[in-house]
mmCIF file of C-alpha atoms and ligand atoms in Angstrom:
data_model
loop_
_atom_site.group_PDB
_atom_site.id
_atom_site.type_symbol
_atom_site.label_atom_id
_atom_site.label_comp_id
_atom_site.label_asym_id
_atom_site.label_seq_id
_atom_site.Cartn_x
_atom_site.Cartn_y
_atom_site.Cartn_z
ATOM 1 C CA MET A 1 -6.596 -25.856 52.025
ATOM 2 C CA LEU A 2 -5.547 -22.661 53.790
ATOM 3 C CA LYS A 3 -5.509 -20.772 50.520
ATOM 4 C CA ASN A 4 -8.987 -21.931 49.600
ATOM 5 C CA SER A 5 -10.488 -21.053 52.968
ATOM 6 C CA ASP A 6 -11.709 -17.576 53.917
ATOM 7 C CA GLY A 7 -11.433 -18.257 57.631
ATOM 8 C CA PHE A 8 -9.680 -20.601 60.051
ATOM 9 C CA VAL A 9 -9.063 -24.264 59.230
ATOM 10 C CA SER A 10 -9.069 -26.410 62.349
ATOM 11 C CA GLY A 11 -6.431 -29.003 63.120
ATOM 12 C CA GLU A 12 -9.187 -31.594 63.205
ATOM 13 C CA ILE A 13 -10.254 -30.828 59.608
ATOM 14 C CA PHE A 14 -6.636 -31.091 58.433
ATOM 15 C CA CYS A 15 -6.264 -34.467 60.196
ATOM 16 C CA LYS A 16 -9.457 -35.801 58.632
ATOM 17 C CA GLU A 17 -8.983 -34.482 55.088
ATOM 18 C CA LEU A 18 -5.278 -35.210 54.784
ATOM 19 C CA ASN A 19 -5.237 -38.302 56.964
ATOM 20 C CA ILE A 20 -2.170 -37.168 58.858
ATOM 21 C CA SER A 21 -1.338 -36.689 62.535
ATOM 22 C CA ARG A 22 -1.463 -33.415 64.501
ATOM 23 C CA GLN A 23 2.304 -33.541 64.719
ATOM 24 C CA ALA A 24 2.610 -33.796 60.913
ATOM 25 C CA ILE A 25 0.320 -30.789 60.513
ATOM 26 C CA TRP A 26 2.420 -28.771 62.919
ATOM 27 C CA LYS A 27 5.576 -29.747 61.005
ATOM 28 C CA ASN A 28 4.022 -28.752 57.659
ATOM 29 C CA ILE A 29 2.757 -25.439 58.991
ATOM 30 C CA ASN A 30 6.223 -24.664 60.308
ATOM 31 C CA SER A 31 7.834 -25.481 56.994
ATOM 32 C CA LEU A 32 5.318 -23.214 55.175
ATOM 33 C CA LYS A 33 6.125 -20.444 57.653
ATOM 34 C CA LYS A 34 9.823 -20.928 56.881
ATOM 35 C CA ASP A 35 9.016 -20.498 53.154
ATOM 36 C CA GLY A 36 7.521 -17.113 54.046
ATOM 37 C CA TYR A 37 3.789 -17.866 54.400
ATOM 38 C CA ASP A 38 2.219 -15.690 57.090
ATOM 39 C CA ILE A 39 0.103 -18.264 58.971
ATOM 40 C CA GLU A 40 -1.522 -17.437 62.274
ATOM 41 C CA SER A 41 -2.559 -20.156 64.709
ATOM 42 C CA VAL A 42 -5.193 -19.543 67.349
ATOM 43 C CA LYS A 43 -6.007 -22.050 70.064
ATOM 44 C CA GLY A 44 -9.461 -23.541 69.621
ATOM 45 C CA LYS A 45 -9.835 -22.121 66.077
ATOM 46 C CA GLY A 46 -6.944 -23.563 64.072
ATOM 47 C CA TYR A 47 -4.879 -21.935 61.358
ATOM 48 C CA ILE A 48 -5.434 -19.019 59.004
ATOM 49 C CA LEU A 49 -3.357 -17.808 56.056
ATOM 50 C CA ARG A 50 -2.889 -14.069 56.508
ATOM 51 C CA SER A 51 -0.668 -13.488 53.469
ATOM 52 C CA ASP A 52 1.258 -15.368 50.822
ATOM 53 C CA GLU A 53 2.173 -12.350 48.721
ATOM 54 C CA GLY A 54 5.325 -12.618 46.697
ATOM 55 C CA ILE A 55 6.091 -16.170 47.790
ATOM 56 C CA LEU A 56 7.782 -18.667 45.548
ATOM 57 C CA GLY A 57 8.386 -22.238 46.676
ATOM 58 C CA SER A 58 8.032 -25.814 45.521
ATOM 59 C CA ALA A 59 5.229 -26.725 48.004
ATOM 60 C CA GLY A 60 3.142 -23.718 46.962
ATOM 61 C CA ILE A 61 3.515 -24.374 43.241
ATOM 62 C CA THR A 62 2.962 -28.136 43.579
ATOM 63 C CA SER A 63 -0.274 -27.524 45.492
ATOM 64 C CA LEU A 64 -1.583 -25.459 42.559
ATOM 65 C CA LEU A 65 -0.796 -27.989 39.812
ATOM 66 C CA GLU A 66 -3.857 -29.325 38.062
ATOM 67 C CA GLY A 67 -4.731 -31.671 35.206
ATOM 68 C CA LYS A 68 -1.816 -33.014 33.208
ATOM 69 C CA ALA A 69 0.606 -30.747 35.087
ATOM 70 C CA ILE A 70 0.684 -33.081 38.079
ATOM 71 C CA ARG A 71 3.405 -34.991 36.216
ATOM 72 C CA TYR A 72 5.935 -32.241 36.960
ATOM 73 C CA ARG A 73 8.317 -32.406 39.911
ATOM 74 C CA ILE A 74 8.978 -28.890 41.113
ATOM 75 C CA GLU A 75 12.323 -27.882 42.573
ATOM 76 C CA TYR A 76 12.928 -24.417 43.913
ATOM 77 C CA THR A 77 16.102 -22.579 44.725
ATOM 78 C CA GLU A 78 16.482 -19.010 45.885
ATOM 79 C CA SER A 79 19.482 -18.114 43.760
ATOM 80 C CA ILE A 80 21.385 -19.934 41.030
ATOM 81 C CA ASP A 81 23.588 -19.086 38.053
ATOM 82 C CA SER A 82 21.010 -20.243 35.511
ATOM 83 C CA THR A 83 18.082 -22.655 35.799
ATOM 84 C CA ASN A 84 18.859 -23.928 32.292
ATOM 85 C CA LYS A 85 22.511 -24.631 33.140
ATOM 86 C CA ALA A 86 21.552 -26.406 36.388
ATOM 87 C CA LEU A 87 18.967 -28.648 34.695
ATOM 88 C CA ILE A 88 21.418 -29.536 31.944
ATOM 89 C CA LYS A 89 23.815 -30.766 34.644
ATOM 90 C CA LYS A 90 20.938 -32.805 36.153
ATOM 91 C CA ALA A 91 20.158 -34.216 32.722
ATOM 92 C CA TYR A 92 23.681 -35.668 32.459
ATOM 93 C CA THR A 93 23.892 -37.028 35.998
ATOM 94 C CA THR A 94 20.367 -38.448 36.479
ATOM 95 C CA ASP A 95 17.587 -39.914 34.356
ATOM 96 C CA ALA A 96 15.144 -37.281 35.642
ATOM 97 C CA GLU A 97 12.391 -36.144 33.319
ATOM 98 C CA ASN A 98 9.554 -33.642 33.734
ATOM 99 C CA MET A 99 11.588 -31.868 36.357
ATOM 100 C CA VAL A 100 10.946 -28.141 36.679
ATOM 101 C CA LEU A 101 13.549 -25.914 38.290
ATOM 102 C CA ILE A 102 12.454 -22.515 39.507
ATOM 103 C CA ALA A 103 14.647 -19.775 40.923
ATOM 104 C CA ASP A 104 13.898 -16.442 42.503
ATOM 105 C CA HIS A 105 17.136 -15.008 41.152
ATOM 106 C CA GLN A 106 19.726 -15.906 38.492
ATOM 107 C CA THR A 107 23.307 -14.662 38.677
ATOM 108 C CA SER A 108 24.072 -15.412 35.024
ATOM 109 C CA GLY A 109 20.792 -15.977 33.217
ATOM 110 C CA LEU A 110 21.199 -17.142 29.636
ATOM 111 C CA GLY A 111 19.478 -15.561 26.672
ATOM 112 C CA ARG A 112 19.401 -16.678 23.057
ATOM 113 C CA ARG A 113 22.409 -16.294 20.765
ATOM 114 C CA GLY A 114 24.828 -16.231 23.709
ATOM 115 C CA ARG A 115 23.266 -13.113 25.205
ATOM 116 C CA SER A 116 22.702 -12.753 28.933
ATOM 117 C CA PHE A 117 19.222 -12.543 30.441
ATOM 118 C CA TYR A 118 18.644 -9.852 33.076
ATOM 119 C CA SER A 119 17.467 -11.787 36.148
ATOM 120 C CA PRO A 120 16.787 -9.648 39.242
ATOM 121 C CA ALA A 121 15.481 -11.221 42.492
ATOM 122 C CA LYS A 122 11.905 -11.359 43.819
ATOM 123 C CA GLU A 123 10.153 -10.001 40.732
ATOM 124 C CA SER A 124 10.338 -12.325 37.768
ATOM 125 C CA ILE A 125 9.808 -15.936 36.848
ATOM 126 C CA TYR A 126 12.841 -18.037 35.910
ATOM 127 C CA MET A 127 11.832 -21.614 35.201
ATOM 128 C CA SER A 128 13.276 -24.490 33.190
ATOM 129 C CA ILE A 129 11.652 -27.779 32.238
ATOM 130 C CA LEU A 130 13.657 -30.963 31.636
ATOM 131 C CA LEU A 131 12.158 -33.155 28.917
ATOM 132 C CA ARG A 132 13.227 -36.330 27.134
ATOM 133 C CA PRO A 133 11.000 -36.493 24.063
ATOM 134 C CA LYS A 134 11.236 -39.418 21.690
ATOM 135 C CA ILE A 135 11.117 -37.347 18.531
ATOM 136 C CA ASP A 136 13.333 -36.381 15.665
ATOM 137 C CA PRO A 137 15.926 -33.815 16.866
ATOM 138 C CA GLY A 138 14.858 -31.615 13.956
ATOM 139 C CA SER A 139 11.432 -31.124 15.583
ATOM 140 C CA VAL A 140 12.765 -29.815 18.893
ATOM 141 C CA SER A 141 12.397 -26.177 17.831
ATOM 142 C CA CYS A 142 8.612 -26.762 17.964
ATOM 143 C CA ILE A 143 8.873 -27.295 21.746
ATOM 144 C CA THR A 144 9.839 -23.638 22.071
ATOM 145 C CA LEU A 145 6.735 -22.680 20.111
ATOM 146 C CA VAL A 146 4.652 -24.937 22.358
ATOM 147 C CA ALA A 147 6.143 -23.204 25.429
ATOM 148 C CA ALA A 148 5.339 -19.791 23.939
ATOM 149 C CA MET A 149 1.705 -20.853 23.466
ATOM 150 C CA ALA A 150 1.533 -22.026 27.084
ATOM 151 C CA VAL A 151 3.026 -18.788 28.459
ATOM 152 C CA CYS A 152 0.706 -16.715 26.300
ATOM 153 C CA LYS A 153 -2.349 -18.614 27.536
ATOM 154 C CA ALA A 154 -1.306 -18.377 31.199
ATOM 155 C CA LEU A 155 -0.513 -14.651 31.059
ATOM 156 C CA LYS A 156 -3.797 -13.886 29.319
ATOM 157 C CA LYS A 157 -5.623 -15.890 31.991
ATOM 158 C CA SER A 158 -3.904 -13.939 34.809
ATOM 159 C CA LEU A 159 -4.657 -10.568 33.237
ATOM 160 C CA ASN A 160 -8.278 -11.471 32.488
ATOM 161 C CA LYS A 161 -8.784 -12.819 36.026
ATOM 162 C CA SER A 162 -7.569 -9.508 37.447
ATOM 163 C CA GLY A 163 -9.850 -7.522 35.139
ATOM 164 C CA TYR A 164 -7.184 -6.297 32.680
ATOM 165 C CA LYS A 165 -9.035 -7.457 29.600
ATOM 166 C CA GLU A 166 -7.520 -4.864 27.260
ATOM 167 C CA ALA A 167 -3.972 -5.736 28.366
ATOM 168 C CA ALA A 168 -4.786 -9.424 27.861
ATOM 169 C CA LYS A 169 -5.849 -8.713 24.292
ATOM 170 C CA ARG A 170 -2.517 -6.983 23.582
ATOM 171 C CA ILE A 171 -0.460 -10.062 24.564
ATOM 172 C CA GLY A 172 0.893 -12.141 21.734
ATOM 173 C CA ILE A 173 3.738 -14.294 20.430
ATOM 174 C CA LYS A 174 6.483 -12.721 18.383
ATOM 175 C CA TRP A 175 7.658 -15.580 16.224
ATOM 176 C CA PRO A 176 9.178 -17.901 17.161
ATOM 177 C CA ASN A 177 8.951 -17.633 20.922
ATOM 178 C CA ASP A 178 9.027 -14.206 22.540
ATOM 179 C CA ILE A 179 5.926 -12.994 24.326
ATOM 180 C CA TRP A 180 5.194 -9.342 23.792
ATOM 181 C CA ILE A 181 2.625 -6.953 25.115
ATOM 182 C CA GLY A 182 2.115 -4.136 22.670
ATOM 183 C CA GLU A 183 5.541 -3.133 21.401
ATOM 184 C CA LYS A 184 7.581 -4.511 24.303
ATOM 185 C CA LYS A 185 8.968 -7.855 25.389
ATOM 186 C CA LEU A 186 7.509 -9.574 28.444
ATOM 187 C CA CYS A 187 9.032 -13.033 28.170
ATOM 188 C CA GLY A 188 11.881 -14.870 26.477
ATOM 189 C CA ILE A 189 12.310 -18.598 25.972
ATOM 190 C CA LEU A 190 15.518 -20.540 25.450
ATOM 191 C CA THR A 191 15.491 -24.218 24.491
ATOM 192 C CA GLN A 192 18.737 -26.183 24.679
ATOM 193 C CA MET A 193 19.198 -29.810 23.737
ATOM 194 C CA SER A 194 21.680 -32.603 23.287
ATOM 195 C CA CYS A 195 21.346 -35.530 20.944
ATOM 196 C CA GLU A 196 23.251 -38.479 19.538
ATOM 197 C CA SER A 197 22.477 -38.846 15.812
ATOM 198 C CA ASP A 198 18.689 -39.316 15.901
ATOM 199 C CA TYR A 199 18.316 -39.869 19.660
ATOM 200 C CA ILE A 200 17.569 -36.935 21.968
ATOM 201 C CA THR A 201 19.398 -37.110 25.302
ATOM 202 C CA TYR A 202 17.589 -34.134 26.794
ATOM 203 C CA VAL A 203 15.731 -30.946 26.049
ATOM 204 C CA VAL A 204 15.723 -28.085 28.523
ATOM 205 C CA THR A 205 13.236 -25.304 27.879
ATOM 206 C CA GLY A 206 13.843 -22.187 29.952
ATOM 207 C CA ILE A 207 11.272 -19.443 30.394
ATOM 208 C CA GLY A 208 11.977 -15.974 31.785
ATOM 209 C CA ILE A 209 9.030 -13.615 32.436
ATOM 210 C CA ASN A 210 9.011 -10.055 33.720
ATOM 211 C CA VAL A 211 6.193 -10.154 36.248
ATOM 212 C CA ASN A 212 6.434 -7.645 39.098
ATOM 213 C CA ASN A 213 9.434 -5.635 37.867
ATOM 214 C CA LYS A 214 9.072 -1.948 38.735
ATOM 215 C CA VAL A 215 12.074 -0.541 36.832
ATOM 216 C CA PHE A 216 14.432 -1.475 34.036
ATOM 217 C CA SER A 217 17.793 0.018 33.103
ATOM 218 C CA ASP A 218 17.811 2.776 30.468
ATOM 219 C CA GLU A 219 19.064 0.208 27.992
ATOM 220 C CA LEU A 220 16.180 -2.207 28.623
ATOM 221 C CA LYS A 221 13.258 0.088 29.253
ATOM 222 C CA SER A 222 12.610 0.941 25.623
ATOM 223 C CA ILE A 223 12.289 -2.745 24.699
ATOM 224 C CA ALA A 224 11.101 -4.552 27.850
ATOM 225 C CA THR A 225 8.037 -4.382 30.055
ATOM 226 C CA SER A 226 6.493 -6.325 32.948
ATOM 227 C CA LEU A 227 2.948 -7.233 33.986
ATOM 228 C CA PHE A 228 3.265 -4.693 36.811
ATOM 229 C CA MET A 229 4.335 -1.917 34.446
ATOM 230 C CA GLU A 230 1.308 -2.598 32.243
ATOM 231 C CA THR A 231 -1.242 -2.720 35.077
ATOM 232 C CA ASN A 232 0.231 -1.167 38.233
ATOM 233 C CA GLN A 233 -0.595 -4.394 40.033
ATOM 234 C CA ASN A 234 1.503 -7.248 41.411
ATOM 235 C CA PHE A 235 0.783 -10.750 40.153
ATOM 236 C CA ASP A 236 1.126 -14.085 41.936
ATOM 237 C CA ARG A 237 4.098 -15.835 40.328
ATOM 238 C CA GLN A 238 3.135 -19.254 41.718
ATOM 239 C CA SER A 239 -0.290 -19.241 40.021
ATOM 240 C CA ILE A 240 1.262 -18.113 36.745
ATOM 241 C CA ILE A 241 3.826 -20.937 36.888
ATOM 242 C CA ALA A 242 1.108 -23.525 37.659
ATOM 243 C CA ASP A 243 -1.019 -22.218 34.772
ATOM 244 C CA ILE A 244 1.954 -22.322 32.387
ATOM 245 C CA LEU A 245 2.696 -25.934 33.338
ATOM 246 C CA GLU A 246 -0.922 -26.990 32.899
ATOM 247 C CA ALA A 247 -1.124 -25.412 29.441
ATOM 248 C CA PHE A 248 2.343 -26.659 28.493
ATOM 249 C CA ALA A 249 1.491 -30.287 29.380
ATOM 250 C CA GLU A 250 -1.702 -30.094 27.272
ATOM 251 C CA TYR A 251 -0.013 -28.601 24.209
ATOM 252 C CA TYR A 252 3.106 -30.760 24.552
ATOM 253 C CA ASP A 253 1.062 -33.991 24.485
ATOM 254 C CA ILE A 254 -0.737 -32.827 21.346
ATOM 255 C CA PHE A 255 2.607 -31.956 19.738
ATOM 256 C CA LEU A 256 4.086 -35.356 20.709
ATOM 257 C CA ALA A 257 1.086 -37.229 19.292
ATOM 258 C CA ASP A 258 1.388 -35.406 15.942
ATOM 259 C CA LYS A 259 5.179 -34.931 16.063
ATOM 260 C CA SER A 260 4.433 -31.566 14.469
ATOM 261 C CA MET A 261 2.462 -28.344 14.959
ATOM 262 C CA LYS A 262 -0.360 -29.766 12.813
ATOM 263 C CA SER A 263 -3.113 -29.498 15.438
ATOM 264 C CA LEU A 264 -1.634 -26.445 17.158
ATOM 265 C CA MET A 265 -0.834 -24.095 14.304
ATOM 266 C CA VAL A 266 -4.252 -22.412 14.173
ATOM 267 C CA ASP A 267 -4.111 -21.658 17.908
ATOM 268 C CA TYR A 268 -0.477 -20.488 17.560
ATOM 269 C CA ASP A 269 -1.346 -18.190 14.654
ATOM 270 C CA ASP A 270 -4.294 -16.721 16.612
ATOM 271 C CA ASN A 271 -1.727 -15.436 19.095
ATOM 272 C CA LEU A 272 0.934 -14.466 16.572
ATOM 273 C CA ILE A 273 1.495 -10.701 16.566
ATOM 274 C CA ASN A 274 3.322 -10.910 13.235
ATOM 275 C CA LYS A 275 0.404 -12.528 11.429
ATOM 276 C CA SER A 276 -0.606 -10.635 8.281
ATOM 277 C CA LYS A 277 1.917 -7.910 9.177
ATOM 278 C CA GLU A 278 4.825 -6.620 7.168
ATOM 279 C CA VAL A 279 8.079 -8.016 8.581
ATOM 280 C CA LEU A 280 11.768 -7.400 8.088
ATOM 281 C CA VAL A 281 13.774 -10.570 7.640
ATOM 282 C CA TYR A 282 17.373 -10.315 8.833
ATOM 283 C CA GLY A 283 20.160 -12.698 7.790
ATOM 284 C CA GLY A 284 19.797 -16.116 6.244
ATOM 285 C CA LEU A 285 20.865 -17.276 2.843
ATOM 286 C CA VAL A 286 18.580 -17.331 -0.111
ATOM 287 C CA GLU A 287 20.457 -18.163 -3.306
ATOM 288 C CA GLU A 288 19.491 -15.172 -5.377
ATOM 289 C CA ILE A 289 19.696 -12.644 -2.500
ATOM 290 C CA GLU A 290 22.770 -11.088 -0.916
ATOM 291 C CA PRO A 291 23.638 -12.764 2.380
ATOM 292 C CA ASP A 292 22.895 -10.689 5.493
ATOM 293 C CA SER A 293 20.645 -8.299 3.647
ATOM 294 C CA VAL A 294 17.445 -7.046 5.234
ATOM 295 C CA ARG A 295 14.404 -8.141 3.289
ATOM 296 C CA ARG A 296 10.717 -7.304 3.523
ATOM 297 C CA GLY A 297 7.649 -9.431 3.267
ATOM 298 C CA LYS A 298 4.252 -10.191 4.751
ATOM 299 C CA ALA A 299 4.033 -12.894 7.440
ATOM 300 C CA ARG A 300 1.260 -15.422 6.906
ATOM 301 C CA GLY A 301 1.620 -17.770 9.879
ATOM 302 C CA ILE A 302 3.522 -20.953 10.704
ATOM 303 C CA ASP A 303 3.623 -24.256 8.859
ATOM 304 C CA ILE A 304 3.413 -27.668 10.501
ATOM 305 C CA ASP A 305 7.148 -27.624 11.285
ATOM 306 C CA GLY A 306 6.931 -24.253 13.021
ATOM 307 C CA ALA A 307 8.636 -22.307 10.220
ATOM 308 C CA LEU A 308 7.223 -18.843 9.509
ATOM 309 C CA LEU A 309 5.732 -18.452 6.058
ATOM 310 C CA VAL A 310 6.532 -15.059 4.592
ATOM 311 C CA ASP A 311 5.381 -13.690 1.223
ATOM 312 C CA MET A 312 8.656 -12.027 0.227
ATOM 313 C CA TYR A 313 8.375 -8.829 -1.788
ATOM 314 C CA ASP A 314 11.690 -9.266 -3.651
ATOM 315 C CA THR A 315 11.340 -12.857 -4.849
ATOM 316 C CA LYS A 316 7.507 -12.732 -4.992
ATOM 317 C CA LYS A 317 7.575 -16.182 -3.407
ATOM 318 C CA THR A 318 6.353 -17.575 -0.106
ATOM 319 C CA GLU A 319 9.464 -18.551 1.830
ATOM 320 C CA ARG A 320 9.842 -20.714 4.921
ATOM 321 C CA ILE A 321 11.745 -18.786 7.551
ATOM 322 C CA ILE A 322 13.416 -21.163 9.976
ATOM 323 C CA ALA A 323 13.987 -20.163 13.605
ATOM 324 C CA GLY A 324 17.631 -19.654 14.502
ATOM 325 C CA GLU A 325 18.708 -18.899 10.955
ATOM 326 C CA VAL A 326 17.087 -15.504 10.662
ATOM 327 C CA SER A 327 15.390 -12.977 12.858
ATOM 328 C CA ILE A 328 12.355 -10.933 12.025
ATOM 329 C CA ARG A 329 10.920 -7.630 13.118
ATOM 330 C CA ASN A 330 7.572 -5.994 12.439
ATOM 331 C CA THR A 331 8.004 -2.843 10.352
HETATM 332 C C1 BTN B 401 15.818 -14.761 25.292
HETATM 333 O O1 BTN B 401 14.866 -13.990 25.228
HETATM 334 O O2 BTN B 401 16.901 -14.494 24.762
HETATM 335 C C2 BTN B 401 15.669 -16.050 26.042
HETATM 336 C C3 BTN B 401 15.686 -15.819 27.526
HETATM 337 C C4 BTN B 401 15.484 -17.068 28.351
HETATM 338 C C5 BTN B 401 15.620 -16.789 29.824
HETATM 339 C C6 BTN B 401 15.269 -17.967 30.670
HETATM 340 S S1 BTN B 401 15.148 -17.529 32.380
HETATM 341 C C7 BTN B 401 15.066 -19.202 32.827
HETATM 342 C C8 BTN B 401 16.033 -19.945 31.946
HETATM 343 N N1 BTN B 401 17.372 -19.923 32.526
HETATM 344 C C9 BTN B 401 18.230 -19.215 31.795
HETATM 345 O O3 BTN B 401 19.421 -19.043 32.062
HETATM 346 N N2 BTN B 401 17.602 -18.754 30.693
HETATM 347 C C10 BTN B 401 16.213 -19.143 30.638
#
């Protein structure tokens, strides 16, 4: 209510709208202040939100959740080793589902293929979602694609809302699940799972986004960028997270109903930066080709299982490139 109001909100209005006591309001205001919200109270006028810049917290994010995203329970922690690792522990010790863990800082963020993920404090988004889908374990890789679509949609929305329409147009998915802006990476996604034969115990999808980062190390700066670096403006991480969760819930339900990318592949391909581009295919085993060779082809888009279809120049065939087995790069 404070966020949506331009001026003061009186205690009386809070009591009426929220059906809670004056004492409860006072307690809530104090807990928001502790989270970092700059709230001023003036006798006879009520409360006013002076600033919420840079804040990250479970109350703030929960209050922004809309539509299907209200199913998510948000947990926030200032610093943690890795939000993925922590949710995996939760997955083994509880029956929690649709839990979202958000951290302001990770001390040992995980990237794909055993790499580490650079996770400085107060600038980026580190979030993991705990899911328990009743699907074939072989389809889990599609959840990463679904998450990439959700991130792409939310980041475009944020940029468009702030007037950066050109930057929004340059955002896209690098198959299978990185989000790029132009030639640089903005977001990485790591999905981890555990299953017993055909039964999935848990899926944890972790999303790391460079939002308000001002600098990167020499090593990273040629390959990574942030929303700030593209626009010279800070973005509200809480709104981005809420938008991601809303889009993710929508896409995820469609994926679960189809148990494939059938209804999502056109939308995915619309955001695919590799589409109709020449790509280099690294690794993988194709019978007639040397293992670990680098091959060229033209990417067409994904199929209903999320594999990338590439018209290979050497074999003159359309091959299904499966995530995890090979990596691709635009030429
Ligand atoms: C990659 O690009 O290699 C994937 C990076 C995934 C990073 C996110 S940040 C939140 C979650 N917790 C982690 O430890 N990793 C993922």
